[in-house]
Coordinates of N, CA, C and O in Angstrom, one line a residue:
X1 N 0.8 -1.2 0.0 CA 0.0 0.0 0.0 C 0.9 1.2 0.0 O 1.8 1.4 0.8
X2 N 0.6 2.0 -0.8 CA 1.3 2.9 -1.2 C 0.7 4.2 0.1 O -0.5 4.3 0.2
X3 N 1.4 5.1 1.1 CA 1.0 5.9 1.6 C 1.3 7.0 1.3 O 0.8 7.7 2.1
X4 N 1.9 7.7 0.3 CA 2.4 8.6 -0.4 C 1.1 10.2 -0.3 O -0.1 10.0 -0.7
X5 N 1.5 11.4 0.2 CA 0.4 12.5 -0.1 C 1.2 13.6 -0.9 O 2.5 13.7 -0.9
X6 N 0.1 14.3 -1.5 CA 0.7 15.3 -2.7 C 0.4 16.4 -1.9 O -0.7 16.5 -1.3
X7 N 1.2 17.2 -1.9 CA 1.0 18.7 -1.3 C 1.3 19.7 -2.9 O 2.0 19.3 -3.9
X8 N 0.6 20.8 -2.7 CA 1.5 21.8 -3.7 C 2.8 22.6 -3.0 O 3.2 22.8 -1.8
X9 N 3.3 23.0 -4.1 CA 4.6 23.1 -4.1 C 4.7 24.6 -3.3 O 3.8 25.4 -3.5
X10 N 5.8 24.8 -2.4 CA 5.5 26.3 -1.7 C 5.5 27.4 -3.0 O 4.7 28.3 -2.8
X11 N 6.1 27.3 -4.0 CA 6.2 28.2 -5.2 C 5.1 28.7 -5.6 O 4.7 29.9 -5.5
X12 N 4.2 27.3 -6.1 CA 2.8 28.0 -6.2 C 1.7 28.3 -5.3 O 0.6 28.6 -5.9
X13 N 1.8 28.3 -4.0 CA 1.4 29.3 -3.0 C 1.7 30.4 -3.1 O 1.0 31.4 -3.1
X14 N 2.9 30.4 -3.1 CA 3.5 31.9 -3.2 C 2.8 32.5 -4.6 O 1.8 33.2 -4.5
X15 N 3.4 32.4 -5.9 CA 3.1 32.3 -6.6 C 1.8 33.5 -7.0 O 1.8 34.7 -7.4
X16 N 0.2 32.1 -6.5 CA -0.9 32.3 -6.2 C -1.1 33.8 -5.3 O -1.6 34.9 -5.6
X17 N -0.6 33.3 -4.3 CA -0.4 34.3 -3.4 C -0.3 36.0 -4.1 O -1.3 36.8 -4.1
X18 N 1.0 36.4 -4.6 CA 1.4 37.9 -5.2 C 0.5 37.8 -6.7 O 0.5 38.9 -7.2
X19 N -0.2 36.8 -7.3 CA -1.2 37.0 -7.8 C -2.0 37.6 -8.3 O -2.2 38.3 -9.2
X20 N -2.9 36.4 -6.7 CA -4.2 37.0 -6.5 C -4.7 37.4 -5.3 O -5.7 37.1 -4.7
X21 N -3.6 38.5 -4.8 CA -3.9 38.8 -3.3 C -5.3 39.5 -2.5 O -5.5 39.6 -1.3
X22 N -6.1 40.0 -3.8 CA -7.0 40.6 -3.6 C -8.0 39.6 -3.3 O -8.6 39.6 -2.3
X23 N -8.2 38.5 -4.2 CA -9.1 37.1 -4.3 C -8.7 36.3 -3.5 O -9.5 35.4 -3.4
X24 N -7.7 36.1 -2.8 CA -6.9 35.5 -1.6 C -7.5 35.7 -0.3 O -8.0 34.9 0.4
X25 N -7.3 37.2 -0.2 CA -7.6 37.6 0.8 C -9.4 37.5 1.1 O -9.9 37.4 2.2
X26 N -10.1 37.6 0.0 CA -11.6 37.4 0.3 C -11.7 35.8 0.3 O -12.5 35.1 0.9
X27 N -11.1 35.6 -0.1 CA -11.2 33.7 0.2 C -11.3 33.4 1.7 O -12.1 32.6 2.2
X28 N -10.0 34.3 2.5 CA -9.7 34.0 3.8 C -10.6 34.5 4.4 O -10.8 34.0 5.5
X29 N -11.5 35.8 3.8 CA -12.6 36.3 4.9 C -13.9 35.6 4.8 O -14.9 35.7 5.6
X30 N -13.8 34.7 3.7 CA -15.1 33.7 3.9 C -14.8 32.9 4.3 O -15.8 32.4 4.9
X31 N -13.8 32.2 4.3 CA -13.4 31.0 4.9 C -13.1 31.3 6.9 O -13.2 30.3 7.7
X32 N -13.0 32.7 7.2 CA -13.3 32.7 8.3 C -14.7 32.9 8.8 O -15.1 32.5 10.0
X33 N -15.7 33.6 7.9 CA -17.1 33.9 7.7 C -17.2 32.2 8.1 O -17.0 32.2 9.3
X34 N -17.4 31.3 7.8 CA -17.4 30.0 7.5 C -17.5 29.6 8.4 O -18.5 29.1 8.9
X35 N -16.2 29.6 9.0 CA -16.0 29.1 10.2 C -16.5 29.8 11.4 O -16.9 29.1 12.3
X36 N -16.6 31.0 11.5 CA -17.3 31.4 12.6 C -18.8 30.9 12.8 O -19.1 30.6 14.0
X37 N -19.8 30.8 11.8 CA -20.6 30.5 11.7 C -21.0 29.2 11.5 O -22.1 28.9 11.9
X38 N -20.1 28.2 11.0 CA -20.2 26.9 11.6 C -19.8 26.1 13.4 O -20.3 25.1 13.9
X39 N -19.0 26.9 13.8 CA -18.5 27.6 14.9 C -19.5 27.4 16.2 O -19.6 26.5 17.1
X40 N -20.4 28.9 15.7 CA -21.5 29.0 16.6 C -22.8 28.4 16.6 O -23.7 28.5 17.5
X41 N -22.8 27.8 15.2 CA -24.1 27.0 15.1 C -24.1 25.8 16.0 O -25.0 25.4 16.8
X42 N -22.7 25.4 15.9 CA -23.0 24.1 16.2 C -22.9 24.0 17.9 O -23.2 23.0 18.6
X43 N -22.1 25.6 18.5 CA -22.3 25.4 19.7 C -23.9 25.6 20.3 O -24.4 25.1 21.3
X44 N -24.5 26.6 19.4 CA -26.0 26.6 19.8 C -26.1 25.1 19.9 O -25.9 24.6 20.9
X45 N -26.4 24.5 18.9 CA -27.4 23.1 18.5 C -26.4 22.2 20.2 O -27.0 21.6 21.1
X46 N -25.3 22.2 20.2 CA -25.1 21.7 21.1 C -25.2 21.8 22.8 O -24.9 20.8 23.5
X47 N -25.8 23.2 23.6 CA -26.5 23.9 23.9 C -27.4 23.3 24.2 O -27.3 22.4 25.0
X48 N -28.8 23.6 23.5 CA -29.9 22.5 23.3 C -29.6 21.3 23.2 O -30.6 20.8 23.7
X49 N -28.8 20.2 22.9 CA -28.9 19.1 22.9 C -28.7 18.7 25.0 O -29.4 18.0 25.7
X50 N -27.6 19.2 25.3 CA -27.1 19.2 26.3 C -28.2 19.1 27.3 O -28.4 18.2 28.2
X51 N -29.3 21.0 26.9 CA -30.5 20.7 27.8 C -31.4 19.7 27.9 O -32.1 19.4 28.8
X52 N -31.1 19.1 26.6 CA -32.6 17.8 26.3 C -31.9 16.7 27.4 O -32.3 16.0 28.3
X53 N -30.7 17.0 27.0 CA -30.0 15.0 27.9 C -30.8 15.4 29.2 O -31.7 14.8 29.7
X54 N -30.1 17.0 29.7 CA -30.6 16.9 31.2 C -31.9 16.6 31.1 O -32.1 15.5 31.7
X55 N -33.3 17.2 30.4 CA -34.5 17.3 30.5 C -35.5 15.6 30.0 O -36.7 15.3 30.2
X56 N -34.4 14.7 29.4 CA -34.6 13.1 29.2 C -34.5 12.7 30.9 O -35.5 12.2 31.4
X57 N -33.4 12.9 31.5 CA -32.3 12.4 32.6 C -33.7 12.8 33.8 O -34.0 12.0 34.7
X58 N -34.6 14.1 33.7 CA -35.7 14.3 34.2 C -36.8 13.3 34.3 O -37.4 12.8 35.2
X59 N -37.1 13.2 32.8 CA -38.2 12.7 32.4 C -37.8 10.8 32.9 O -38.5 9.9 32.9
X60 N -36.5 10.8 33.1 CA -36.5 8.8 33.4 C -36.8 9.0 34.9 O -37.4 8.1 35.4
X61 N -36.5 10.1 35.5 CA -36.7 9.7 36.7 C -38.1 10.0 37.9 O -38.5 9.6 39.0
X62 N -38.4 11.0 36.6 CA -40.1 11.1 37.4 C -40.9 10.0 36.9 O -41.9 9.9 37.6
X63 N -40.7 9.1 35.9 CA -41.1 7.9 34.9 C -41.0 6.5 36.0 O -41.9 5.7 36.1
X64 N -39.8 6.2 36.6 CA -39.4 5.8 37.7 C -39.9 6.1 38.8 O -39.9 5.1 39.6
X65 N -40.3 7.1 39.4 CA -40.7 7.3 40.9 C -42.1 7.1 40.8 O -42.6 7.5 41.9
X66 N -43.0 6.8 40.1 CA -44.2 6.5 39.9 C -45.1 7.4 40.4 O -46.3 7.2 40.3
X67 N -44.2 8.8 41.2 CA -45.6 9.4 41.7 C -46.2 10.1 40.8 O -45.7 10.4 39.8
X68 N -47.6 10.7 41.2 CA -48.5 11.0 40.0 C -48.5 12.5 39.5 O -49.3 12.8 38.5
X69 N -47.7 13.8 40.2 CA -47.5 14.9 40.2 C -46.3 14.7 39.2 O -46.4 15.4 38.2
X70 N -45.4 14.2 39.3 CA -44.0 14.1 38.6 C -44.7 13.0 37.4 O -44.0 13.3 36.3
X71 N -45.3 12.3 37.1 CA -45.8 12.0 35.8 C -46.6 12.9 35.4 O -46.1 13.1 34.3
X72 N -47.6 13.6 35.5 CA -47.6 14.9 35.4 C -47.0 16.3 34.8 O -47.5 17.2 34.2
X73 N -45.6 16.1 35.2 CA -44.8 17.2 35.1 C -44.1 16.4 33.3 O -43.9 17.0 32.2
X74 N -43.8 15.3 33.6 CA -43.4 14.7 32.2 C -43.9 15.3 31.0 O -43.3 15.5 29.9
X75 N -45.0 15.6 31.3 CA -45.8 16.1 29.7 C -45.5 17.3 29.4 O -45.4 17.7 28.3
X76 N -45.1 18.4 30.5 CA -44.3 19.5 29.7 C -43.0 19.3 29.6 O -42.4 19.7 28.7
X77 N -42.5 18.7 30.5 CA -41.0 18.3 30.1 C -40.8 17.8 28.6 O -40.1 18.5 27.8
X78 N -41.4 16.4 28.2 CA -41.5 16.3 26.8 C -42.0 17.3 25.9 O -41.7 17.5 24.8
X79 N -42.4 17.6 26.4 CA -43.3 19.1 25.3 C -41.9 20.2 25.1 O -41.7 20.5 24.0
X80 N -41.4 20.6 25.7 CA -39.9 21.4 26.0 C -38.8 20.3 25.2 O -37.9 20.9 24.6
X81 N -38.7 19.0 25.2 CA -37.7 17.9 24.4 C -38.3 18.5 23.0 O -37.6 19.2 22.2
X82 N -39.3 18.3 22.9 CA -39.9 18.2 21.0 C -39.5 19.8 20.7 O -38.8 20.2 19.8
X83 N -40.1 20.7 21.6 CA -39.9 22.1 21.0 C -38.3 22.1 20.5 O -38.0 22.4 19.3
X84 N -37.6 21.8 21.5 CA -35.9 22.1 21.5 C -36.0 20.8 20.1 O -36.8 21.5 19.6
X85 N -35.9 20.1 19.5 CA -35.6 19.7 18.5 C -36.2 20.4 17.2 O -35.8 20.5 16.0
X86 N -36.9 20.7 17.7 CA -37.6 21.9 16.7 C -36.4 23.0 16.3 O -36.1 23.2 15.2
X87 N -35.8 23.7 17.6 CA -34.8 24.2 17.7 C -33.7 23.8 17.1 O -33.6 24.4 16.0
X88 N -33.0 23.1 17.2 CA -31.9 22.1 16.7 C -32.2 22.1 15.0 O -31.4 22.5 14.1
X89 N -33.6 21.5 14.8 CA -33.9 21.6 13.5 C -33.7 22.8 12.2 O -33.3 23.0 11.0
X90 N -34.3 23.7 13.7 CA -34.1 24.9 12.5 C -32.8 26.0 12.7 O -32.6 27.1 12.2
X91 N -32.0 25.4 13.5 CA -30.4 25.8 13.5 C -30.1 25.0 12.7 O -29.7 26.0 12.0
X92 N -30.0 24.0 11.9 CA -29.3 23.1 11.1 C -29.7 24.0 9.7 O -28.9 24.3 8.8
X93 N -31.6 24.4 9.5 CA -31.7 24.7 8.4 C -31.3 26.0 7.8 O -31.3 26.4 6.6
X94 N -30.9 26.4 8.9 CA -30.3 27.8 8.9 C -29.1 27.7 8.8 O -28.7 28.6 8.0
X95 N -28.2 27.0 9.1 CA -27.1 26.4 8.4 C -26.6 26.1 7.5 O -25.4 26.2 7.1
X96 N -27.8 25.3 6.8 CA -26.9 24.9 5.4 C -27.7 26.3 5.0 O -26.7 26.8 4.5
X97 N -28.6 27.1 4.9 CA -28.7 28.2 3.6 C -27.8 29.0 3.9 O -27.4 29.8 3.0
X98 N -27.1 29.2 5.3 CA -25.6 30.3 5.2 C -25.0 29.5 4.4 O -24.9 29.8 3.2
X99 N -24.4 28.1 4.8 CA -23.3 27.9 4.4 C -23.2 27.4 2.8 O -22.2 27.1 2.2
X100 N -24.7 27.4 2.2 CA -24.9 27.4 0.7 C -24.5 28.6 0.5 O -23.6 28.8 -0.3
X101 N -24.9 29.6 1.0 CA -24.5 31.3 0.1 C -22.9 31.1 0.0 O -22.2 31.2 -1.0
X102 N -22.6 30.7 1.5 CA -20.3 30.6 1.4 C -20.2 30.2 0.1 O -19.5 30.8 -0.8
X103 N -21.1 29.0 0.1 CA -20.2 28.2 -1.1 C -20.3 28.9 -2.8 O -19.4 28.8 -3.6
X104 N -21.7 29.4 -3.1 CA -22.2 30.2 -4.1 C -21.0 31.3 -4.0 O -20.5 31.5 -5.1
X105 N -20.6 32.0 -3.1 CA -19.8 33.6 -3.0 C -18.4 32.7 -3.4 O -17.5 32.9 -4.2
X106 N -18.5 32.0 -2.8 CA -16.8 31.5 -3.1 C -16.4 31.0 -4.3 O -15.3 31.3 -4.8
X107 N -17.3 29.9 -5.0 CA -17.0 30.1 -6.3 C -17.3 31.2 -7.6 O -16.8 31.1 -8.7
X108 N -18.2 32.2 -7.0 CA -18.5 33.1 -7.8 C -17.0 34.0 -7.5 O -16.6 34.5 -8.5
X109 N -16.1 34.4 -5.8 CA -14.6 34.6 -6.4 C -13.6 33.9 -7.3 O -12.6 34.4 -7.8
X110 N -14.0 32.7 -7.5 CA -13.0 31.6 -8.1 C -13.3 32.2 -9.1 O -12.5 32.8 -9.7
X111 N -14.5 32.0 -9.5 CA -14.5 32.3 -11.1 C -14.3 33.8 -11.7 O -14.7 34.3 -12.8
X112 N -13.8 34.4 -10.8 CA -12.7 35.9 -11.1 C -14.6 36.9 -11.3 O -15.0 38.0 -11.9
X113 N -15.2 36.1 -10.5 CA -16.6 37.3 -10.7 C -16.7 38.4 -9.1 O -16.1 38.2 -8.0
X114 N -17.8 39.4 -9.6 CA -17.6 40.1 -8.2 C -18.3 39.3 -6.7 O -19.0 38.3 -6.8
X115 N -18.0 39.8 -5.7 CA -19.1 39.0 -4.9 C -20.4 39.3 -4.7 O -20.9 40.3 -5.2
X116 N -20.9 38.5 -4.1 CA -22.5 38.9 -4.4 C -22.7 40.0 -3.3 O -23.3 41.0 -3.6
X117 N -22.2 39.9 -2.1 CA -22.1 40.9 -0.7 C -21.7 41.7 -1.4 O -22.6 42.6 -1.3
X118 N -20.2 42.4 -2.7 CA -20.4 43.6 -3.0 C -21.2 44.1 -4.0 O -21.4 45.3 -4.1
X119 N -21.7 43.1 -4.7 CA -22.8 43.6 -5.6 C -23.9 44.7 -5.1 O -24.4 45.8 -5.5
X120 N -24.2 43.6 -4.1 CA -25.1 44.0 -3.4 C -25.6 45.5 -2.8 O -26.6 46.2 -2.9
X121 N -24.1 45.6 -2.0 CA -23.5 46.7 -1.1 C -23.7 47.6 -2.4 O -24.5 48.6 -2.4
X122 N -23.1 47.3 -3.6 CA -22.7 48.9 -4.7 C -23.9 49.1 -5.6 O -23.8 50.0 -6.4
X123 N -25.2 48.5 -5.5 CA -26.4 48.4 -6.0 C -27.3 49.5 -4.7 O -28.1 50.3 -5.1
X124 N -26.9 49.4 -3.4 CA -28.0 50.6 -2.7 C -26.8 51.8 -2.7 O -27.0 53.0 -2.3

């Protein structure tokens, strides 16, 4: 088995680099755009998930103590589980349509066109 990896050559970084420093440099601000925002999504979604364990870890143990006030209390507890996946849900969907725009702006830089953020910006 061959383990062998291809890097590019530091030349054509550099290269690339003195360039297309202008297209470089917007690369790196989406590519931090990107990451920030995959970043924070995912500590929201993980956030809510965290509450649900606790609010499951609730729901086993009033489920277990059989008394009839804490089975009781179960049904908004679950009702608070379902909402927060709802949550979760719609952090995810909100996710990919940011991170479809990244990917739309970034190859609309690749392909030497303007961005759509400054289009935008120089149209008002």
């Amino acid at each position: 088995m061959n383990n062998t990896t291809v890097t590019a050559s530091p030349k054509q970084n550099k290269r690339r680099i003195q360039n297309d420093r202008g297209e470089a440099k917007k690369e790196e601000e989406c590519d931090a755009e990107a990451w920030d925002t995959l970043s924070k999504s995912f500590k929201q979604v993980q956030s809510v998930l965290d509450h649900n364990s606790d609010l499951i870890k609730q729901v086993n143990a009033n489920h277990k103590s059989k008394i009839p006030d804490n089975l009781v209390k179960n049904v908004s507890l679950i009702r608070e589980i379902n909402g927060n996946i709802s949550k979760v849900m719609s952090i995810y969907s909100d996710l990919s349509f940011i991170v479809s725009n990244i990917v739309v702006e970034r190859r609309s830089l690749k392909n030497g066109g303007e961005s759509n953020l400054e289009s935008a910006s120089n149209e008002s």
